[in-house]
mmCIF file of C-alpha atoms in Angstrom:
data_model
loop_
_atom_site.group_PDB
_atom_site.id
_atom_site.type_symbol
_atom_site.label_atom_id
_atom_site.label_comp_id
_atom_site.label_asym_id
_atom_site.label_seq_id
_atom_site.Cartn_x
_atom_site.Cartn_y
_atom_site.Cartn_z
ATOM 1 C CA MET A 3 30.590 23.683 31.464
ATOM 2 C CA HIS A 4 33.489 23.472 29.103
ATOM 3 C CA GLU A 5 32.242 26.100 27.052
ATOM 4 C CA GLU A 6 31.322 28.401 30.044
ATOM 5 C CA ILE A 7 34.970 27.983 31.220
ATOM 6 C CA LEU A 8 36.209 29.069 27.623
ATOM 7 C CA GLY A 9 33.670 32.022 27.588
ATOM 8 C CA ALA A 10 34.804 33.364 30.882
ATOM 9 C CA ALA A 11 38.567 32.946 29.860
ATOM 10 C CA GLU A 12 37.763 34.866 26.872
ATOM 11 C CA ALA A 13 35.813 37.705 28.569
ATOM 12 C CA LEU A 14 38.791 37.989 30.903
ATOM 13 C CA LEU A 15 41.253 38.147 27.999
ATOM 14 C CA ASP A 16 38.954 40.758 26.197
ATOM 15 C CA ALA A 17 38.812 42.792 29.396
ATOM 16 C CA SER A 18 42.236 42.904 30.928
ATOM 17 C CA GLY A 19 44.692 40.759 28.844
ATOM 18 C CA GLU A 20 46.474 37.629 28.934
ATOM 19 C CA SER A 21 47.768 37.855 32.690
ATOM 20 C CA ALA A 22 43.898 38.276 33.621
ATOM 21 C CA VAL A 23 43.378 34.655 32.514
ATOM 22 C CA THR A 24 43.753 32.479 35.716
ATOM 23 C CA ILE A 25 42.416 29.466 36.818
ATOM 24 C CA ARG A 26 41.248 31.306 39.834
ATOM 25 C CA ALA A 27 39.690 34.280 38.033
ATOM 26 C CA VAL A 28 37.957 31.810 35.574
ATOM 27 C CA ALA A 29 36.413 29.804 38.249
ATOM 28 C CA GLN A 30 35.327 32.752 40.222
ATOM 29 C CA ARG A 31 33.474 34.226 36.882
ATOM 30 C CA VAL A 32 31.873 30.979 36.256
ATOM 31 C CA GLY A 33 30.958 30.545 39.891
ATOM 32 C CA VAL A 34 32.764 27.247 40.412
ATOM 33 C CA SER A 35 35.703 26.021 42.547
ATOM 34 C CA ASN A 36 39.250 26.083 41.039
ATOM 35 C CA PRO A 37 39.147 22.077 40.867
ATOM 36 C CA ALA A 38 36.227 22.265 38.684
ATOM 37 C CA VAL A 39 38.293 24.117 36.196
ATOM 38 C CA TYR A 40 40.930 21.552 36.429
ATOM 39 C CA LEU A 41 38.411 18.798 35.309
ATOM 40 C CA HIS A 42 38.398 20.609 31.786
ATOM 41 C CA PHE A 43 41.763 21.948 31.465
ATOM 42 C CA ALA A 44 45.064 20.450 33.044
ATOM 43 C CA ASP A 45 46.521 23.868 33.766
ATOM 44 C CA ARG A 46 46.621 27.579 32.902
ATOM 45 C CA SER A 47 48.597 27.070 29.998
ATOM 46 C CA ALA A 48 46.239 24.417 28.527
ATOM 47 C CA LEU A 49 43.415 26.815 28.868
ATOM 48 C CA LEU A 50 45.307 29.540 27.065
ATOM 49 C CA SER A 51 46.309 27.160 24.455
ATOM 50 C CA THR A 52 42.570 26.479 23.817
ATOM 51 C CA VAL A 53 41.578 30.022 23.705
ATOM 52 C CA CYS A 54 44.435 30.528 21.067
ATOM 53 C CA LEU A 55 42.967 27.836 19.066
ATOM 54 C CA ARG A 56 39.454 29.486 19.132
ATOM 55 C CA VAL A 57 41.083 32.827 18.238
ATOM 56 C CA TRP A 58 42.900 31.281 15.305
ATOM 57 C CA ASP A 59 39.469 29.518 14.140
ATOM 58 C CA ARG A 60 37.794 32.909 14.459
ATOM 59 C CA LEU A 61 40.354 34.756 12.320
ATOM 60 C CA ASP A 62 39.974 32.104 9.621
ATOM 61 C CA GLU A 63 36.279 32.239 9.755
ATOM 62 C CA TYR A 64 36.439 35.801 9.600
ATOM 63 C CA MET A 65 38.542 35.723 6.417
ATOM 64 C CA ALA A 66 36.220 32.894 5.031
ATOM 65 C CA ASP A 67 32.877 34.909 5.639
ATOM 66 C CA ALA A 68 34.279 38.081 4.117
ATOM 67 C CA SER A 69 35.545 36.433 0.958
ATOM 68 C CA SER A 70 32.527 34.233 0.656
ATOM 69 C CA THR A 71 30.641 36.630 -1.725
ATOM 70 C CA ALA A 72 33.807 37.550 -4.101
ATOM 71 C CA THR A 73 33.084 36.825 -7.666
ATOM 72 C CA ASP A 74 36.843 36.872 -8.672
ATOM 73 C CA PRO A 75 40.120 35.752 -6.889
ATOM 74 C CA VAL A 76 41.419 39.416 -6.532
ATOM 75 C CA THR A 77 38.284 40.519 -4.563
ATOM 76 C CA GLU A 78 38.697 37.510 -2.629
ATOM 77 C CA LEU A 79 42.204 38.216 -1.441
ATOM 78 C CA LYS A 80 41.478 41.780 -0.929
ATOM 79 C CA ASN A 81 38.251 40.832 1.295
ATOM 80 C CA ARG A 82 40.538 38.362 3.280
ATOM 81 C CA CYS A 83 43.331 40.935 4.011
ATOM 82 C CA VAL A 84 40.488 43.623 5.037
ATOM 83 C CA ALA A 85 38.853 40.938 7.318
ATOM 84 C CA TYR A 86 42.515 40.020 8.848
ATOM 85 C CA ILE A 87 43.074 43.959 9.742
ATOM 86 C CA LYS A 88 39.410 44.248 11.100
ATOM 87 C CA PHE A 89 39.844 41.305 13.289
ATOM 88 C CA GLY A 90 42.899 42.436 14.831
ATOM 89 C CA LEU A 91 41.667 45.730 15.531
ATOM 90 C CA ASP A 92 38.460 44.599 16.648
ATOM 91 C CA HIS A 93 39.953 41.997 19.015
ATOM 92 C CA PRO A 94 43.211 43.458 20.055
ATOM 93 C CA LEU A 95 43.861 41.388 23.132
ATOM 94 C CA ARG A 96 43.091 38.363 21.478
ATOM 95 C CA TYR A 97 45.195 39.051 18.404
ATOM 96 C CA ARG A 98 48.213 39.774 20.687
ATOM 97 C CA LEU A 99 47.728 36.605 22.489
ATOM 98 C CA VAL A 100 47.969 34.654 19.183
ATOM 99 C CA ALA A 101 50.695 37.096 17.885
ATOM 100 C CA SER A 102 52.905 36.925 20.784
ATOM 101 C CA GLY A 103 51.196 34.569 23.326
ATOM 102 C CA PRO A 104 51.764 31.099 24.426
ATOM 103 C CA ALA A 105 52.714 29.115 21.199
ATOM 104 C CA THR A 106 52.014 25.365 21.170
ATOM 105 C CA GLU A 107 51.891 22.635 18.744
ATOM 106 C CA ALA A 108 48.051 22.865 18.534
ATOM 107 C CA THR A 109 47.943 26.650 17.924
ATOM 108 C CA ALA A 110 50.902 26.291 15.525
ATOM 109 C CA ARG A 111 48.724 23.829 13.526
ATOM 110 C CA ILE A 112 45.649 26.216 13.377
ATOM 111 C CA ALA A 113 47.824 29.211 12.502
ATOM 112 C CA GLU A 114 49.446 27.040 9.634
ATOM 113 C CA ALA A 115 45.755 26.306 8.594
ATOM 114 C CA CYS A 116 45.015 29.976 8.559
ATOM 115 C CA PHE A 117 48.010 30.620 6.596
ATOM 116 C CA GLU A 118 47.165 28.052 4.171
ATOM 117 C CA SER A 119 43.733 29.402 3.406
ATOM 118 C CA LEU A 120 45.258 32.932 2.790
ATOM 119 C CA ARG A 121 48.273 31.210 0.666
ATOM 120 C CA HIS A 122 45.459 29.801 -1.403
ATOM 121 C CA ALA A 123 43.764 33.170 -2.143
ATOM 122 C CA VAL A 124 47.232 34.556 -3.084
ATOM 123 C CA ARG A 125 47.948 31.577 -5.476
ATOM 124 C CA ARG A 126 44.512 32.254 -7.073
ATOM 125 C CA SER A 127 45.076 36.077 -7.453
ATOM 126 C CA ALA A 128 48.658 35.584 -8.900
ATOM 127 C CA ASP A 129 49.281 34.676 -12.353
ATOM 128 C CA GLU A 130 49.104 30.723 -12.599
ATOM 129 C CA GLY A 131 51.542 30.771 -15.491
ATOM 130 C CA VAL A 132 54.578 32.480 -13.837
ATOM 131 C CA THR A 133 56.525 29.808 -12.102
ATOM 132 C CA GLU A 134 59.261 31.741 -10.737
ATOM 133 C CA ILE A 135 57.032 33.220 -8.046
ATOM 134 C CA ASP A 136 57.411 31.474 -4.504
ATOM 135 C CA ILE A 137 53.561 31.558 -3.350
ATOM 136 C CA THR A 138 54.611 30.734 -0.008
ATOM 137 C CA ALA A 139 57.231 33.467 0.405
ATOM 138 C CA LEU A 140 54.800 35.936 -1.437
ATOM 139 C CA THR A 141 52.031 34.792 1.330
ATOM 140 C CA ARG A 142 54.542 35.507 4.058
ATOM 141 C CA ALA A 143 55.030 38.947 2.606
ATOM 142 C CA VAL A 144 51.324 39.612 2.502
ATOM 143 C CA CYS A 145 50.914 38.432 6.175
ATOM 144 C CA ALA A 146 53.796 40.637 7.342
ATOM 145 C CA CYS A 147 52.041 43.544 5.640
ATOM 146 C CA LEU A 148 48.784 42.550 7.426
ATOM 147 C CA HIS A 149 50.319 42.015 10.833
ATOM 148 C CA GLY A 150 52.156 45.049 10.533
ATOM 149 C CA ALA A 151 49.255 47.052 9.783
ATOM 150 C CA VAL A 152 47.596 45.535 12.832
ATOM 151 C CA SER A 153 50.539 45.743 15.143
ATOM 152 C CA LEU A 154 51.269 49.337 14.327
ATOM 153 C CA LEU A 155 48.078 50.452 15.687
ATOM 154 C CA LEU A 156 48.025 48.005 18.722
ATOM 155 C CA LEU A 157 51.090 49.758 19.697
ATOM 156 C CA GLN A 158 49.973 53.133 19.958
ATOM 157 C CA PRO A 159 46.879 54.512 22.019
ATOM 158 C CA VAL A 160 43.631 54.278 20.349
ATOM 159 C CA SER A 161 43.659 58.157 20.385
ATOM 160 C CA ARG A 162 46.433 58.052 17.644
ATOM 161 C CA TRP A 163 44.781 55.579 15.323
ATOM 162 C CA PRO A 164 43.080 56.856 11.938
ATOM 163 C CA ASP A 165 39.651 58.009 12.346
ATOM 164 C CA ASP A 166 38.519 55.868 9.606
ATOM 165 C CA LEU A 167 39.629 52.142 10.417
ATOM 166 C CA ASP A 168 37.481 50.939 7.523
ATOM 167 C CA ARG A 169 39.693 52.893 5.027
ATOM 168 C CA TYR A 170 42.841 52.151 6.707
ATOM 169 C CA ALA A 171 41.913 48.407 6.379
ATOM 170 C CA HIS A 172 41.014 48.962 2.882
ATOM 171 C CA ASP A 173 43.907 50.756 1.960
ATOM 172 C CA VAL A 174 46.517 48.039 3.295
ATOM 173 C CA ALA A 175 44.404 45.124 1.705
ATOM 174 C CA ALA A 176 44.857 47.183 -1.626
ATOM 175 C CA ILE A 177 48.597 47.684 -1.166
ATOM 176 C CA ALA A 178 48.972 43.856 -0.262
ATOM 177 C CA THR A 179 46.802 42.907 -3.031
ATOM 178 C CA GLY A 180 48.375 45.090 -5.657
ATOM 179 C CA GLY A 181 51.750 43.649 -4.557
ATOM 180 C CA VAL A 182 50.682 40.067 -5.380
ATOM 181 C CA LEU A 183 49.205 41.342 -8.731
ATOM 182 C CA SER A 184 52.233 43.030 -9.628
ATOM 183 C CA LEU A 185 54.737 40.146 -8.696
ATOM 184 C CA GLY A 186 52.278 37.650 -9.962
ATOM 185 C CA HIS A 187 51.975 39.141 -13.424
ATOM 186 C CA GLY A 188 55.834 39.403 -13.476
ATOM 187 C CA ALA A 189 55.945 43.183 -13.522
#
């Protein structure tokens, strides 16, 4: 039942956004009473928090899967960047939820874990011998680039998006990766 409830919440989120995810709507979608949902989640906030956790987990999985075939650190970072952008554009309402939705301690920890996996990829791509580079700050800049690339499109109607989203994702990833290489090698 727990997974059915989460699946229903995610389906409502994907169809209509965060406001559509209510205990009543989830219960109706699953075909149970409201109290049955409360057996698994204390309230709407707890339900949304769990949905957020799953979104962060999936984003991290997206990036890990995309980088798993990379043969060098630069390709790994670029693949992670492309995956981040594609995830956000493929799941716009889920992305909005975690980017500006209900932040909780649990989702903050998962977001931090996701950030750390990207940070490690940035570290591997930067020149290890350059000690004046702040890898955390550089990773924040990469995240700002990626988040900006996704948010810029999500704020516009789909009709104004680039025709080739794959090219867009790869171009932004190349810019982010190129910045890491440029700063990491002391240029």
